[in-house]
PDB file of C-alpha atoms in Angstrom:
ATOM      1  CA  UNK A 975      -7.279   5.994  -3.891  1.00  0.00           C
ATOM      2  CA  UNK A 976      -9.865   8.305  -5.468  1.00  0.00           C
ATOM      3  CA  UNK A 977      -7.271  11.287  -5.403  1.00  0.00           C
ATOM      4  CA  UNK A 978      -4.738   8.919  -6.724  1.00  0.00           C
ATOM      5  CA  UNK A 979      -7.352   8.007  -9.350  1.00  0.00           C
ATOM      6  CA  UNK A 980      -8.255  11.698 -10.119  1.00  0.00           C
ATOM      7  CA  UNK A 981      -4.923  13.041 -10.349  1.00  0.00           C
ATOM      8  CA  UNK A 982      -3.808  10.388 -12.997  1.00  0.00           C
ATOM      9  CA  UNK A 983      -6.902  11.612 -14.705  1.00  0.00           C
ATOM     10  CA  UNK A 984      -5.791  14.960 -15.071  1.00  0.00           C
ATOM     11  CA  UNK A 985      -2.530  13.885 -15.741  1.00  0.00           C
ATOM     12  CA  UNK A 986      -3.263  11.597 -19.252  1.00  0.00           C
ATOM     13  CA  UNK A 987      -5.859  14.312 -19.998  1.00  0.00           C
ATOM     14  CA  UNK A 988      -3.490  17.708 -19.546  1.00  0.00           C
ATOM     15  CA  UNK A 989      -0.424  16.538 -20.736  1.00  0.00           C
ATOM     16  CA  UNK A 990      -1.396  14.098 -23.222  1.00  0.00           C
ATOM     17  CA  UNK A 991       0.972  15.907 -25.505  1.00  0.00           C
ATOM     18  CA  UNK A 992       3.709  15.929 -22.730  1.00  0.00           C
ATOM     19  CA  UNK A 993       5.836  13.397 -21.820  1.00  0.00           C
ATOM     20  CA  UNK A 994       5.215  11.792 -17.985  1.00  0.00           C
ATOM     21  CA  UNK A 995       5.869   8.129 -16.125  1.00  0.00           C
ATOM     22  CA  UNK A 996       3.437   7.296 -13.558  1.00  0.00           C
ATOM     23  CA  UNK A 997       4.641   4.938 -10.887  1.00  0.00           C
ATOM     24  CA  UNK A 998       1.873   2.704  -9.189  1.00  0.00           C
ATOM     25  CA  UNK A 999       3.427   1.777  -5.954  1.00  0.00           C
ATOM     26  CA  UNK A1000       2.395  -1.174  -4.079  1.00  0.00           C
ATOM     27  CA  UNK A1001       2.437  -0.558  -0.138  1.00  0.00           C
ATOM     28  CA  UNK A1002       5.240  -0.013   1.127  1.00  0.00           C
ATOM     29  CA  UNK A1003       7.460  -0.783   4.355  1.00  0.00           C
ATOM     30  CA  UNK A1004      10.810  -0.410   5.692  1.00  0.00           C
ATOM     31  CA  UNK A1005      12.699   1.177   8.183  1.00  0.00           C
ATOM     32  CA  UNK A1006      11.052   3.868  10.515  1.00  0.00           C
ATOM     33  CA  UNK A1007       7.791   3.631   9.119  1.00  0.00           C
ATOM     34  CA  UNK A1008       5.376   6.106  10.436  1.00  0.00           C
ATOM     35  CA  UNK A1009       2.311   4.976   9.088  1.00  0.00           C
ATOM     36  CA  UNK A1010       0.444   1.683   7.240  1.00  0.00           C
ATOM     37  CA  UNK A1011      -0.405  -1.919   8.605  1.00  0.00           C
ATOM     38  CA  UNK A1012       3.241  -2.818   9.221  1.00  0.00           C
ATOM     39  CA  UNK A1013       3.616   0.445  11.488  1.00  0.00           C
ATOM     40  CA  UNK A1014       0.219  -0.039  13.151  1.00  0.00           C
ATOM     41  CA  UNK A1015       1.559  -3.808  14.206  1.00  0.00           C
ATOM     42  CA  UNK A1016       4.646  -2.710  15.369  1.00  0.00           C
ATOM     43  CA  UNK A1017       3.063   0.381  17.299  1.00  0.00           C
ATOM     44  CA  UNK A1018       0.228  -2.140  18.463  1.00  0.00           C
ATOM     45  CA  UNK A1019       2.992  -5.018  20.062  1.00  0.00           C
ATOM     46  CA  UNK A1020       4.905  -1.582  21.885  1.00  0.00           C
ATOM     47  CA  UNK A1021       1.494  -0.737  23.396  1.00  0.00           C
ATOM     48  CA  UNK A1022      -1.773  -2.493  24.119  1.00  0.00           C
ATOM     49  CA  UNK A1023      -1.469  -5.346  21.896  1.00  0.00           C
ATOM     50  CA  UNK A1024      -4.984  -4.594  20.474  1.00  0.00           C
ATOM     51  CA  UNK A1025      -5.658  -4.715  16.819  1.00  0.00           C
ATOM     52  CA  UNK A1026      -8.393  -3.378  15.017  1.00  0.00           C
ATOM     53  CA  UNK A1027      -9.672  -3.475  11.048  1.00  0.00           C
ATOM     54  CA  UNK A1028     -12.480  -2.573   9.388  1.00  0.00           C
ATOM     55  CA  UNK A1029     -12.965  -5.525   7.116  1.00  0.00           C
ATOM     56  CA  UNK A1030     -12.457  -9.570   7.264  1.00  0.00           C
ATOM     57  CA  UNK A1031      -8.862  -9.347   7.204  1.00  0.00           C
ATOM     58  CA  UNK A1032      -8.691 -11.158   3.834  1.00  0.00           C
ATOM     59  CA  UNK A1033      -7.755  -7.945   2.102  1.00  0.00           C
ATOM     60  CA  UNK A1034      -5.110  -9.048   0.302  1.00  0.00           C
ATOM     61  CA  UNK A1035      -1.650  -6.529  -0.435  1.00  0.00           C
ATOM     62  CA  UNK A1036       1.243  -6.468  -2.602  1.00  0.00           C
ATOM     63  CA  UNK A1037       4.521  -5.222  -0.915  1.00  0.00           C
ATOM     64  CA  UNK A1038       7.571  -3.891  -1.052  1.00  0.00           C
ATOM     65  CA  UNK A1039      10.662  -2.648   0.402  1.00  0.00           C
ATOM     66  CA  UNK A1040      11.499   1.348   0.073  1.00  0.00           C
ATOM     67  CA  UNK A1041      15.187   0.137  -1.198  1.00  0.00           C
ATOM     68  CA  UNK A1042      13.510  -1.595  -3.801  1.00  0.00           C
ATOM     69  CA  UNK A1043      10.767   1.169  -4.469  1.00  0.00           C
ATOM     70  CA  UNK A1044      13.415   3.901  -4.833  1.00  0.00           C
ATOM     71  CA  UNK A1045      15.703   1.740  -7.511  1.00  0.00           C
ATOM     72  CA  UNK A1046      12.820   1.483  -9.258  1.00  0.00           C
ATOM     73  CA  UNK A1047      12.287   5.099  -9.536  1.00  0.00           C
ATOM     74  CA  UNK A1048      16.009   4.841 -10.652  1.00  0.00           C
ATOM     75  CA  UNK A1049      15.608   2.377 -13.568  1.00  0.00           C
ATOM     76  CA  UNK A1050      12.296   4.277 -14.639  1.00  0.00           C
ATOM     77  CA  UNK A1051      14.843   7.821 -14.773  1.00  0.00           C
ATOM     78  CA  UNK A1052      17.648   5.900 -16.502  1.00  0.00           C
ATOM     79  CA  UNK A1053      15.325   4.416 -19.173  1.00  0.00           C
ATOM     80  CA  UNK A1054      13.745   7.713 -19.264  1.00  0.00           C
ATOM     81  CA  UNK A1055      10.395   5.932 -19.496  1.00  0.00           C
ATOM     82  CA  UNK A1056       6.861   7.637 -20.637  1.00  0.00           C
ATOM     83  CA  UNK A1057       3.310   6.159 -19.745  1.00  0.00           C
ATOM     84  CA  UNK A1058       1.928   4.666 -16.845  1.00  0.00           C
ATOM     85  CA  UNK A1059       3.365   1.474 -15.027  1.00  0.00           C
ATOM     86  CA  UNK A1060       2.611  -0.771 -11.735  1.00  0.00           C
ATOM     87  CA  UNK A1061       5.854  -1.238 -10.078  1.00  0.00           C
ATOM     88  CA  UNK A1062       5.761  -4.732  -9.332  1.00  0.00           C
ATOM     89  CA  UNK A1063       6.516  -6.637  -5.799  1.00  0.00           C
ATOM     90  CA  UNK A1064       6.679 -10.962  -5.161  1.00  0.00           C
ATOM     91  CA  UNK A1065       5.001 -10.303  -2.076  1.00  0.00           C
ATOM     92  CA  UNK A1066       1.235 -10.770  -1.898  1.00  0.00           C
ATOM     93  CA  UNK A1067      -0.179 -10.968   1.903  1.00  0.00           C
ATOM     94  CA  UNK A1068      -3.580 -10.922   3.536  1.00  0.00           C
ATOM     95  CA  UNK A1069      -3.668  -8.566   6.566  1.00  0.00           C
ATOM     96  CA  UNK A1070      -4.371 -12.251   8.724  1.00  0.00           C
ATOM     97  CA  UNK A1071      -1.192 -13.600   6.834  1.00  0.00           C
ATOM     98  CA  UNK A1072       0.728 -10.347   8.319  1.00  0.00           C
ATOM     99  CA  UNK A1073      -0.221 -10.292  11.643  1.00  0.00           C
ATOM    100  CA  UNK A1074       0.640 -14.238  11.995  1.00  0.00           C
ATOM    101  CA  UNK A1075       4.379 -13.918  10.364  1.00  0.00           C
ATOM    102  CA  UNK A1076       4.757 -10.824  13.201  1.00  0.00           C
ATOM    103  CA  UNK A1077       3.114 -12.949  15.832  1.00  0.00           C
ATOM    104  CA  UNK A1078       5.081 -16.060  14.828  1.00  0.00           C
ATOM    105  CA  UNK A1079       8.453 -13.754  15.177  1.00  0.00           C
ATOM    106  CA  UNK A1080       7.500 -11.749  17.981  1.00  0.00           C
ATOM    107  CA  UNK A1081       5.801 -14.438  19.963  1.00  0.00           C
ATOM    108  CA  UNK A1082       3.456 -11.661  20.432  1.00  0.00           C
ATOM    109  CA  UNK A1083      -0.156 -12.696  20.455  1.00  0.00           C
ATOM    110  CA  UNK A1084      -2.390  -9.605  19.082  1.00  0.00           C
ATOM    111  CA  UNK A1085      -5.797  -8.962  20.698  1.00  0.00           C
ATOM    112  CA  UNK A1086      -7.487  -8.840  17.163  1.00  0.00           C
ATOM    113  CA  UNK A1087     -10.969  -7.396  16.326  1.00  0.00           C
ATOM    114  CA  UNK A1088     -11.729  -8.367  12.708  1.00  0.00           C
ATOM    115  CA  UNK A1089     -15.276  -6.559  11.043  1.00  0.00           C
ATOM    116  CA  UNK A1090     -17.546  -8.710   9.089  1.00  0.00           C
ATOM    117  CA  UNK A1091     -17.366  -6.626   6.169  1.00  0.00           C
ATOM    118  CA  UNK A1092     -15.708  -8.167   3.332  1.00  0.00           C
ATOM    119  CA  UNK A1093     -13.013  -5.555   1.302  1.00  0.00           C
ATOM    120  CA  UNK A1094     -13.490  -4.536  -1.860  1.00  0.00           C
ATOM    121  CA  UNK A1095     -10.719  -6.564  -3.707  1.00  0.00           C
ATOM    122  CA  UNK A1096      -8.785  -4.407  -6.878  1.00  0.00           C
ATOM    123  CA  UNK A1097      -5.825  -6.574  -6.652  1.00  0.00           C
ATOM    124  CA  UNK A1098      -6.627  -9.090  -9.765  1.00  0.00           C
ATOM    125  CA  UNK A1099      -6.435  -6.472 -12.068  1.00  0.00           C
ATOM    126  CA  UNK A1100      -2.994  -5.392 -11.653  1.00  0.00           C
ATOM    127  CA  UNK A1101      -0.410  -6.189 -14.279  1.00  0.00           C
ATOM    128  CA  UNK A1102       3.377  -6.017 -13.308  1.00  0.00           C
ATOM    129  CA  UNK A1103       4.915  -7.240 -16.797  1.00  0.00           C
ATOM    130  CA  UNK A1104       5.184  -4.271 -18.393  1.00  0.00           C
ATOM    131  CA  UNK A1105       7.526  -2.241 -15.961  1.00  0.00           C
ATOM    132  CA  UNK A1106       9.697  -5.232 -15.585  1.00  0.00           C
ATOM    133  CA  UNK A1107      10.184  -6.137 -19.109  1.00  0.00           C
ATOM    134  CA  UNK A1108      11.154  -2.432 -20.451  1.00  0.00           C
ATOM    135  CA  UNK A1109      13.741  -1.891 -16.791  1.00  0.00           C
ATOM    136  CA  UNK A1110      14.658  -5.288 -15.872  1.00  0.00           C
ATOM    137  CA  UNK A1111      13.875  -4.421 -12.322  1.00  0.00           C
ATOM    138  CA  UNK A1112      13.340  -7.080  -9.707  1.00  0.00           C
ATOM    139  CA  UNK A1113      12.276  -6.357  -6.014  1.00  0.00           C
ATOM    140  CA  UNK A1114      15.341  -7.936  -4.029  1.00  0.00           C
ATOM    141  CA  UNK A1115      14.362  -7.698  -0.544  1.00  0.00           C
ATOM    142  CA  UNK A1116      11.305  -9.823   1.704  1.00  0.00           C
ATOM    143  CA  UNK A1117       8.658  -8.721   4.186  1.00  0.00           C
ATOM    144  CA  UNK A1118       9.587 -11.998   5.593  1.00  0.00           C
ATOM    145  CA  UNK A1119      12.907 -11.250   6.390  1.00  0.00           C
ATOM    146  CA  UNK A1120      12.324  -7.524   7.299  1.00  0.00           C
ATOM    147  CA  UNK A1121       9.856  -8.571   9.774  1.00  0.00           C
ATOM    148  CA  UNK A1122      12.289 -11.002  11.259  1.00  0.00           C
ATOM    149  CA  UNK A1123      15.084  -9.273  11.419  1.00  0.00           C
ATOM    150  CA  UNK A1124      13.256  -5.925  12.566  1.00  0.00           C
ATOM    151  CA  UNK A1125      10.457  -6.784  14.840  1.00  0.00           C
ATOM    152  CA  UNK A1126      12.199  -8.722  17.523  1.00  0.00           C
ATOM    153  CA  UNK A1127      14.158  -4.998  18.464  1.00  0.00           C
ATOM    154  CA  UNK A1128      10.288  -4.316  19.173  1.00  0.00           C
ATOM    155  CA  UNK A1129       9.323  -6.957  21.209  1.00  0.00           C
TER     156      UNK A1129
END
């Protein structure tokens, strides 16, 4: 996050003259993941079953499909837009919430080791409106029905 941060920093204060579209990507998921919480559960039902998180698990998420990610690149191209813009996603999940839709479609129960330590929440702050109202782009696909039409080929 801080290199994200930094880099958009140098970005708005090198180019200022330039033209340049920043995309803010909410996590993503999809197909042959390597890495993030989605990978990590479907890694952790393949092996020991044990989960593991450094905070409460009420951090809360927004997500979204790599199909939808990528046409959104593709409207923000075609409109040939300039500035700085939070793609937006529907989806809004807790890490708890995520583990029980897997566990309710695997019928998988994780061995799950929550910390104490509540996360620092950022996700109030985002605004989605503006990248939506100048593309017209609307996510089209669920975590829901990823996870459910995925995760059982794991299990």
């Amino acid at each position: 996050a801080a290199c994200k941060a930094f880099a958009e920093y140098q970005i708005n204060n090198n180019l200022s003259k330039k033209r340049f579209c920043i995309l803010r990507v909410p996590n993503l998921y999809g197909e042959n993941q390597p890495k993030g919480l989605i990978a990590y559960t479907f890694k952790s039902a393949l092996s020991d079953k044990k989960l593991h998180f450094n905070n409460d698990g009420s951090l809360a998420r927004y997500f979204l499909h790599v199909d939808d990610c990528s046409e959104a690149v593709f409207f923000a191209i075609q409109k040939n837009l300039c500035g700085t813009f939070n793609i937006p996603s529907n989806e809004k999940y807790s890490l708890r919430e995520i583990i029980s839709l897997i566990e309710t479609t695997s019928n998988i129960e994780f061995e799950k080791r929550f910390d104490q330590r509540k996360p620092i929440e950022n996700i109030g702050k985002l605004n989605f409106s503006a990248f939506g109202c100048v593309t017209g782009f609307k996510p089209k696909k669920s975590l829901n029905h990823y996870v459910n039409g995925v995760f059982p080929k794991y299990a």
